[in-house]
């Protein structure tokens, strides 16, 4: 089997109204073969990268030789193409990709990532409104939630957890996680702010605090992880195995969180899972959404701690 062509494009669906907050833009990458089997990845690959890097490195190659193709560098920054190669391999074998990676699990735990439309720091929502919406999702059957911790007063994010606990009652029914997302809000918590938030969340039995510092500040990560009992997590931005190695071996996080797309694809994410397992560190994938979730759903059940 040989790769004959690779294409990528975007599908845009018309929103149904101003209050339609669904994802209406979908990127698709297709890998075609000489045997009529087409693989799909659910993000767009820019045409200039396809022309200069991907097509020269892949056309004429066997799409099932994924590890060798990754080693060649032709897929650097192109996880969606890697996903499509796995899609082809699964179709050839007539099994889900997770079976090729060693798992037949049909079910595993998940968490729902909640980011509300509006101000990125979520300050347009009151604490009561945010808590009420999480409770609504809980009543629909979800039990684990991660939400953005960007509010101008960091302790307000702790108060959301406190409010949800008060509305739901009990601590064994619902899990709550806070994602600070490092430097992405445009300003970074001080160490004192991060520790105050961590201790507040710890008191409320929150599940984890994600990326409380700049992503290269591993010393602060390690210090906080040593000083609090709530798990500190991170790693979603990692693009090379060496980045995950540093986080794990330096004790920077209690849980490592690769993103299946950012890390380079299904196989690199599985490698992070193996590395974490060797050091006794849980590996729980960074959340995503839409059809792009397909790759995560294949690799997650192959990682025992995920």
mmCIF file of C-alpha atoms in Angstrom:
data_model
loop_
_atom_site.group_PDB
_atom_site.id
_atom_site.type_symbol
_atom_site.label_atom_id
_atom_site.label_comp_id
_atom_site.label_asym_id
_atom_site.label_seq_id
_atom_site.Cartn_x
_atom_site.Cartn_y
_atom_site.Cartn_z
ATOM 1 C CA UNK A 1 0.000 0.000 0.000
ATOM 2 C CA UNK A 2 1.279 3.466 -0.935
ATOM 3 C CA UNK A 3 0.179 7.012 -0.129
ATOM 4 C CA UNK A 4 -0.908 8.775 -3.329
ATOM 5 C CA UNK A 5 -2.175 12.177 -2.154
ATOM 6 C CA UNK A 6 -2.876 14.277 0.931
ATOM 7 C CA UNK A 7 -5.516 16.985 1.046
ATOM 8 C CA UNK A 8 -6.843 19.307 3.728
ATOM 9 C CA UNK A 9 -9.775 21.700 3.909
ATOM 10 C CA UNK A 10 -12.288 23.344 6.222
ATOM 11 C CA UNK A 11 -16.032 22.810 6.482
ATOM 12 C CA UNK A 12 -18.050 25.705 7.883
ATOM 13 C CA UNK A 13 -21.634 25.280 9.059
ATOM 14 C CA UNK A 14 -23.929 28.264 9.297
ATOM 15 C CA UNK A 15 -24.871 29.115 12.911
ATOM 16 C CA UNK A 16 -28.568 28.955 13.699
ATOM 17 C CA UNK A 17 -28.585 32.284 15.553
ATOM 18 C CA UNK A 18 -26.651 34.631 17.849
ATOM 19 C CA UNK A 19 -26.989 32.244 20.778
ATOM 20 C CA UNK A 20 -25.641 29.258 18.834
ATOM 21 C CA UNK A 21 -22.327 28.523 20.562
ATOM 22 C CA UNK A 22 -21.717 25.170 18.927
ATOM 23 C CA UNK A 23 -18.485 24.549 17.051
ATOM 24 C CA UNK A 24 -19.374 25.275 13.440
ATOM 25 C CA UNK A 25 -15.921 25.096 11.817
ATOM 26 C CA UNK A 26 -14.325 21.702 11.193
ATOM 27 C CA UNK A 27 -10.899 21.044 9.675
ATOM 28 C CA UNK A 28 -10.388 17.784 7.803
ATOM 29 C CA UNK A 29 -7.199 16.203 6.477
ATOM 30 C CA UNK A 30 -7.399 13.233 4.099
ATOM 31 C CA UNK A 31 -4.646 10.755 3.227
ATOM 32 C CA UNK A 32 -5.375 8.757 0.055
ATOM 33 C CA UNK A 33 -3.854 5.394 -0.892
ATOM 34 C CA UNK A 34 -3.467 3.300 -4.033
ATOM 35 C CA UNK A 35 -5.740 0.646 -2.517
ATOM 36 C CA UNK A 36 -8.730 2.964 -2.173
ATOM 37 C CA UNK A 37 -8.534 3.339 1.617
ATOM 38 C CA UNK A 38 -8.659 6.943 2.847
ATOM 39 C CA UNK A 39 -7.588 8.072 6.308
ATOM 40 C CA UNK A 40 -9.075 11.072 8.089
ATOM 41 C CA UNK A 41 -7.728 13.511 10.668
ATOM 42 C CA UNK A 42 -9.983 16.160 12.137
ATOM 43 C CA UNK A 43 -7.951 19.345 11.857
ATOM 44 C CA UNK A 44 -6.773 21.308 8.864
ATOM 45 C CA UNK A 45 -3.156 21.087 7.750
ATOM 46 C CA UNK A 46 -1.967 24.356 6.119
ATOM 47 C CA UNK A 47 -1.333 24.001 2.393
ATOM 48 C CA UNK A 48 2.192 25.428 2.618
ATOM 49 C CA UNK A 49 3.164 22.699 5.116
ATOM 50 C CA UNK A 50 1.562 20.022 2.939
ATOM 51 C CA UNK A 51 3.501 21.263 -0.081
ATOM 52 C CA UNK A 52 6.899 21.838 1.522
ATOM 53 C CA UNK A 53 7.014 19.082 4.123
ATOM 54 C CA UNK A 54 4.266 16.493 4.243
ATOM 55 C CA UNK A 55 3.692 15.457 0.626
ATOM 56 C CA UNK A 56 7.437 15.189 -0.198
ATOM 57 C CA UNK A 57 7.946 13.044 2.900
ATOM 58 C CA UNK A 58 4.901 10.780 2.620
ATOM 59 C CA UNK A 59 3.776 10.239 -0.969
ATOM 60 C CA UNK A 60 4.921 6.802 -2.094
ATOM 61 C CA UNK A 61 5.360 5.576 1.489
ATOM 62 C CA UNK A 62 3.366 2.805 3.166
ATOM 63 C CA UNK A 63 0.936 4.665 5.487
ATOM 64 C CA UNK A 64 1.132 1.889 8.084
ATOM 65 C CA UNK A 65 4.830 2.528 8.680
ATOM 66 C CA UNK A 66 3.942 5.268 11.141
ATOM 67 C CA UNK A 67 6.971 5.118 13.434
ATOM 68 C CA UNK A 68 9.445 5.428 10.549
ATOM 69 C CA UNK A 69 7.449 8.296 9.065
ATOM 70 C CA UNK A 70 7.485 10.079 12.428
ATOM 71 C CA UNK A 71 11.249 9.562 12.732
ATOM 72 C CA UNK A 72 11.769 11.168 9.308
ATOM 73 C CA UNK A 73 10.421 14.503 10.584
ATOM 74 C CA UNK A 74 7.873 14.800 7.778
ATOM 75 C CA UNK A 75 5.034 15.014 10.299
ATOM 76 C CA UNK A 76 6.545 17.587 12.658
ATOM 77 C CA UNK A 77 3.626 19.723 13.829
ATOM 78 C CA UNK A 78 1.169 17.654 11.774
ATOM 79 C CA UNK A 79 -0.619 15.411 14.260
ATOM 80 C CA UNK A 80 -3.777 15.376 12.170
ATOM 81 C CA UNK A 81 -1.884 13.609 9.362
ATOM 82 C CA UNK A 82 -0.525 11.098 11.886
ATOM 83 C CA UNK A 83 -4.109 10.505 13.051
ATOM 84 C CA UNK A 84 -5.119 9.797 9.450
ATOM 85 C CA UNK A 85 -2.345 7.207 9.105
ATOM 86 C CA UNK A 86 -3.674 5.397 12.161
ATOM 87 C CA UNK A 87 -7.162 5.607 10.671
ATOM 88 C CA UNK A 88 -5.868 3.795 7.580
ATOM 89 C CA UNK A 89 -4.138 1.152 9.714
ATOM 90 C CA UNK A 90 -7.309 0.518 11.684
ATOM 91 C CA UNK A 91 -9.372 0.230 8.505
ATOM 92 C CA UNK A 92 -6.906 -2.257 6.987
ATOM 93 C CA UNK A 93 -7.045 -4.403 10.132
ATOM 94 C CA UNK A 94 -10.808 -3.778 10.502
ATOM 95 C CA UNK A 95 -10.441 -2.906 14.187
ATOM 96 C CA UNK A 96 -10.451 0.334 16.242
ATOM 97 C CA UNK A 97 -7.015 1.911 16.565
ATOM 98 C CA UNK A 98 -7.005 1.214 20.314
ATOM 99 C CA UNK A 99 -6.950 -2.527 19.502
ATOM 100 C CA UNK A 100 -3.754 -2.025 17.512
ATOM 101 C CA UNK A 101 -2.265 -0.280 20.554
ATOM 102 C CA UNK A 102 -3.297 -3.007 22.976
ATOM 103 C CA UNK A 103 -6.708 -2.140 24.420
ATOM 104 C CA UNK A 104 -10.209 -3.458 23.818
ATOM 105 C CA UNK A 105 -11.739 -1.251 26.537
ATOM 106 C CA UNK A 106 -15.165 0.065 25.583
ATOM 107 C CA UNK A 107 -15.471 2.512 28.484
ATOM 108 C CA UNK A 108 -13.202 4.688 30.624
ATOM 109 C CA UNK A 109 -13.699 7.799 32.795
ATOM 110 C CA UNK A 110 -13.815 11.269 31.246
ATOM 111 C CA UNK A 111 -14.043 14.860 32.415
ATOM 112 C CA UNK A 112 -16.026 17.665 30.804
ATOM 113 C CA UNK A 113 -14.049 20.834 30.052
ATOM 114 C CA UNK A 114 -16.169 23.949 30.604
ATOM 115 C CA UNK A 115 -15.173 27.245 28.960
ATOM 116 C CA UNK A 116 -18.047 29.665 28.529
ATOM 117 C CA UNK A 117 -18.441 32.007 25.516
ATOM 118 C CA UNK A 118 -17.652 35.617 26.385
ATOM 119 C CA UNK A 119 -14.727 37.113 28.291
ATOM 120 C CA UNK A 120 -11.749 34.711 28.251
ATOM 121 C CA UNK A 121 -11.288 35.166 32.010
ATOM 122 C CA UNK A 122 -14.978 34.209 32.504
ATOM 123 C CA UNK A 123 -15.541 37.409 34.494
ATOM 124 C CA UNK A 124 -18.804 38.040 32.628
ATOM 125 C CA UNK A 125 -20.299 35.166 34.619
ATOM 126 C CA UNK A 126 -21.068 35.536 38.292
ATOM 127 C CA UNK A 127 -19.884 32.818 40.634
ATOM 128 C CA UNK A 128 -23.502 31.763 41.102
ATOM 129 C CA UNK A 129 -24.095 31.557 37.323
ATOM 130 C CA UNK A 130 -21.000 29.486 36.691
ATOM 131 C CA UNK A 131 -21.774 27.127 39.550
ATOM 132 C CA UNK A 132 -25.400 26.778 38.454
ATOM 133 C CA UNK A 133 -24.366 25.773 34.934
ATOM 134 C CA UNK A 134 -21.920 23.153 36.216
ATOM 135 C CA UNK A 135 -24.698 21.764 38.391
ATOM 136 C CA UNK A 136 -26.963 21.671 35.344
ATOM 137 C CA UNK A 137 -24.381 19.548 33.496
ATOM 138 C CA UNK A 138 -24.136 17.338 36.579
ATOM 139 C CA UNK A 139 -27.870 16.805 36.499
ATOM 140 C CA UNK A 140 -27.533 15.741 32.849
ATOM 141 C CA UNK A 141 -25.264 12.921 33.996
ATOM 142 C CA UNK A 142 -21.706 14.309 33.914
ATOM 143 C CA UNK A 143 -19.684 13.852 37.109
ATOM 144 C CA UNK A 144 -16.195 15.282 36.423
ATOM 145 C CA UNK A 145 -15.605 18.899 35.389
ATOM 146 C CA UNK A 146 -12.644 21.103 34.574
ATOM 147 C CA UNK A 147 -13.107 24.840 34.197
ATOM 148 C CA UNK A 148 -10.932 27.830 33.480
ATOM 149 C CA UNK A 149 -9.259 29.646 36.383
ATOM 150 C CA UNK A 150 -8.499 33.071 34.930
ATOM 151 C CA UNK A 151 -10.590 35.410 37.093
ATOM 152 C CA UNK A 152 -8.966 38.708 38.188
ATOM 153 C CA UNK A 153 -9.309 37.568 41.809
ATOM 154 C CA UNK A 154 -7.849 34.027 41.776
ATOM 155 C CA UNK A 155 -9.799 33.066 44.887
ATOM 156 C CA UNK A 156 -13.052 33.611 42.975
ATOM 157 C CA UNK A 157 -12.330 30.376 41.120
ATOM 158 C CA UNK A 158 -12.099 28.650 44.482
ATOM 159 C CA UNK A 159 -15.457 30.167 45.399
ATOM 160 C CA UNK A 160 -17.010 28.570 42.299
ATOM 161 C CA UNK A 161 -15.952 25.163 43.607
ATOM 162 C CA UNK A 162 -17.293 26.060 47.030
ATOM 163 C CA UNK A 163 -20.639 27.081 45.520
ATOM 164 C CA UNK A 164 -20.925 23.892 43.456
ATOM 165 C CA UNK A 165 -20.214 21.818 46.557
ATOM 166 C CA UNK A 166 -22.964 23.670 48.413
ATOM 167 C CA UNK A 167 -25.463 23.163 45.586
ATOM 168 C CA UNK A 168 -24.705 19.499 44.976
ATOM 169 C CA UNK A 169 -24.039 18.413 48.534
ATOM 170 C CA UNK A 170 -21.528 15.723 49.422
ATOM 171 C CA UNK A 171 -18.063 15.285 47.982
ATOM 172 C CA UNK A 172 -18.267 11.819 46.493
ATOM 173 C CA UNK A 173 -20.659 12.695 43.651
ATOM 174 C CA UNK A 174 -18.778 15.277 41.637
ATOM 175 C CA UNK A 175 -15.136 16.008 40.759
ATOM 176 C CA UNK A 176 -13.946 19.558 40.057
ATOM 177 C CA UNK A 177 -10.665 20.654 38.473
ATOM 178 C CA UNK A 178 -9.240 24.134 37.831
ATOM 179 C CA UNK A 179 -7.132 24.956 34.762
ATOM 180 C CA UNK A 180 -5.023 28.106 35.082
ATOM 181 C CA UNK A 181 -3.402 27.449 31.651
ATOM 182 C CA UNK A 182 -0.023 28.904 32.631
ATOM 183 C CA UNK A 183 0.754 32.258 30.973
ATOM 184 C CA UNK A 184 -2.113 32.146 28.462
ATOM 185 C CA UNK A 185 -4.321 34.630 30.388
ATOM 186 C CA UNK A 186 -1.655 37.287 29.816
ATOM 187 C CA UNK A 187 -0.485 37.424 33.430
ATOM 188 C CA UNK A 188 1.013 34.815 35.725
ATOM 189 C CA UNK A 189 0.050 34.021 39.297
ATOM 190 C CA UNK A 190 2.653 34.769 41.923
ATOM 191 C CA UNK A 191 3.785 31.806 43.968
ATOM 192 C CA UNK A 192 1.736 33.093 46.909
ATOM 193 C CA UNK A 193 -1.400 33.345 44.770
ATOM 194 C CA UNK A 194 -0.922 29.844 43.389
ATOM 195 C CA UNK A 195 -0.402 28.372 46.839
ATOM 196 C CA UNK A 196 -3.479 30.167 48.223
ATOM 197 C CA UNK A 197 -5.605 28.807 45.372
ATOM 198 C CA UNK A 198 -4.140 25.320 45.783
ATOM 199 C CA UNK A 199 -4.833 25.263 49.524
ATOM 200 C CA UNK A 200 -8.355 26.586 48.971
ATOM 201 C CA UNK A 201 -9.066 23.906 46.391
ATOM 202 C CA UNK A 202 -7.451 21.302 48.602
ATOM 203 C CA UNK A 203 -9.799 22.198 51.442
ATOM 204 C CA UNK A 204 -12.739 21.688 49.059
ATOM 205 C CA UNK A 205 -11.413 18.319 47.852
ATOM 206 C CA UNK A 206 -10.855 19.474 44.265
ATOM 207 C CA UNK A 207 -9.272 16.893 41.968
ATOM 208 C CA UNK A 208 -6.362 18.953 40.610
ATOM 209 C CA UNK A 209 -4.872 22.379 39.838
ATOM 210 C CA UNK A 210 -3.554 22.582 36.291
ATOM 211 C CA UNK A 211 -0.676 24.747 35.019
ATOM 212 C CA UNK A 212 -0.508 27.302 37.861
ATOM 213 C CA UNK A 213 2.785 28.820 36.615
ATOM 214 C CA UNK A 214 4.614 29.675 33.403
ATOM 215 C CA UNK A 215 5.333 26.475 31.542
ATOM 216 C CA UNK A 216 9.114 26.696 31.871
ATOM 217 C CA UNK A 217 9.060 27.465 35.595
ATOM 218 C CA UNK A 218 9.542 23.862 36.694
ATOM 219 C CA UNK A 219 11.058 24.903 40.026
ATOM 220 C CA UNK A 220 7.807 26.581 41.085
ATOM 221 C CA UNK A 221 5.798 23.582 39.901
ATOM 222 C CA UNK A 222 7.969 21.216 41.951
ATOM 223 C CA UNK A 223 7.922 23.455 45.014
ATOM 224 C CA UNK A 224 4.130 23.739 44.979
ATOM 225 C CA UNK A 225 3.677 20.012 44.343
ATOM 226 C CA UNK A 226 5.855 19.354 47.413
ATOM 227 C CA UNK A 227 4.021 21.824 49.653
ATOM 228 C CA UNK A 228 0.374 20.931 48.945
ATOM 229 C CA UNK A 229 -1.494 17.655 48.745
ATOM 230 C CA UNK A 230 -3.834 18.546 45.864
ATOM 231 C CA UNK A 231 -2.314 17.155 42.633
ATOM 232 C CA UNK A 232 -0.546 19.704 40.411
ATOM 233 C CA UNK A 233 -0.782 18.917 36.694
ATOM 234 C CA UNK A 234 0.640 20.171 33.405
ATOM 235 C CA UNK A 235 2.285 19.309 30.120
ATOM 236 C CA UNK A 236 -0.398 20.040 27.526
ATOM 237 C CA UNK A 237 1.980 22.232 25.496
ATOM 238 C CA UNK A 238 4.677 19.543 25.198
ATOM 239 C CA UNK A 239 5.762 18.904 21.617
ATOM 240 C CA UNK A 240 8.788 16.677 22.288
ATOM 241 C CA UNK A 241 9.295 13.677 24.559
ATOM 242 C CA UNK A 242 12.188 15.566 26.206
ATOM 243 C CA UNK A 243 9.742 18.159 27.580
ATOM 244 C CA UNK A 244 7.649 15.466 29.241
ATOM 245 C CA UNK A 245 10.830 13.786 30.505
ATOM 246 C CA UNK A 246 11.867 16.997 32.268
ATOM 247 C CA UNK A 247 8.451 17.464 33.886
ATOM 248 C CA UNK A 248 8.415 13.884 35.131
ATOM 249 C CA UNK A 249 12.025 13.389 36.209
ATOM 250 C CA UNK A 250 12.212 16.779 37.955
ATOM 251 C CA UNK A 251 9.060 16.070 39.968
ATOM 252 C CA UNK A 252 7.304 19.134 38.559
ATOM 253 C CA UNK A 253 3.839 17.565 38.325
ATOM 254 C CA UNK A 254 1.824 14.892 40.070
ATOM 255 C CA UNK A 255 -0.084 14.140 36.836
ATOM 256 C CA UNK A 256 1.312 14.616 33.324
ATOM 257 C CA UNK A 257 -1.178 15.778 30.684
ATOM 258 C CA UNK A 258 -0.154 15.439 27.036
ATOM 259 C CA UNK A 259 -2.468 16.820 24.379
ATOM 260 C CA UNK A 260 -2.891 14.273 21.586
ATOM 261 C CA UNK A 261 -2.735 16.972 18.927
ATOM 262 C CA UNK A 262 0.045 19.168 20.346
ATOM 263 C CA UNK A 263 2.276 16.222 21.300
ATOM 264 C CA UNK A 264 2.423 15.050 17.698
ATOM 265 C CA UNK A 265 -0.313 12.462 17.562
ATOM 266 C CA UNK A 266 -1.447 9.111 18.865
ATOM 267 C CA UNK A 267 1.952 7.388 18.957
ATOM 268 C CA UNK A 268 3.872 10.228 20.685
ATOM 269 C CA UNK A 269 1.069 10.471 23.273
ATOM 270 C CA UNK A 270 1.318 6.742 23.932
ATOM 271 C CA UNK A 271 5.076 7.170 24.415
ATOM 272 C CA UNK A 272 4.418 9.811 27.087
ATOM 273 C CA UNK A 273 2.064 7.359 28.786
ATOM 274 C CA UNK A 274 4.808 4.704 28.850
ATOM 275 C CA UNK A 275 7.368 7.176 30.200
ATOM 276 C CA UNK A 276 4.982 8.276 32.942
ATOM 277 C CA UNK A 277 4.182 4.688 33.875
ATOM 278 C CA UNK A 278 7.892 3.906 34.234
ATOM 279 C CA UNK A 279 8.190 6.701 36.821
ATOM 280 C CA UNK A 280 4.893 5.962 38.575
ATOM 281 C CA UNK A 281 3.298 9.228 37.420
ATOM 282 C CA UNK A 282 -0.345 9.152 36.271
ATOM 283 C CA UNK A 283 -0.932 10.263 32.676
ATOM 284 C CA UNK A 284 -4.338 11.849 32.011
ATOM 285 C CA UNK A 285 -4.850 13.422 28.604
ATOM 286 C CA UNK A 286 -5.508 17.119 28.180
ATOM 287 C CA UNK A 287 -9.134 17.694 27.218
ATOM 288 C CA UNK A 288 -10.293 18.536 23.706
ATOM 289 C CA UNK A 289 -13.625 18.576 21.896
ATOM 290 C CA UNK A 290 -15.527 17.854 18.696
ATOM 291 C CA UNK A 291 -14.402 15.246 16.126
ATOM 292 C CA UNK A 292 -10.814 16.149 17.097
ATOM 293 C CA UNK A 293 -11.524 14.060 20.216
ATOM 294 C CA UNK A 294 -11.409 10.894 18.083
ATOM 295 C CA UNK A 295 -7.648 10.444 18.460
ATOM 296 C CA UNK A 296 -7.748 10.924 22.229
ATOM 297 C CA UNK A 297 -10.533 8.352 22.511
ATOM 298 C CA UNK A 298 -8.281 5.781 20.821
ATOM 299 C CA UNK A 299 -5.098 6.328 22.823
ATOM 300 C CA UNK A 300 -6.581 7.085 26.277
ATOM 301 C CA UNK A 301 -7.759 3.535 27.083
ATOM 302 C CA UNK A 302 -4.292 2.176 26.246
ATOM 303 C CA UNK A 303 -2.751 4.199 29.111
ATOM 304 C CA UNK A 304 -3.539 2.391 32.403
ATOM 305 C CA UNK A 305 -3.679 5.533 34.576
ATOM 306 C CA UNK A 306 -5.771 7.610 32.147
#
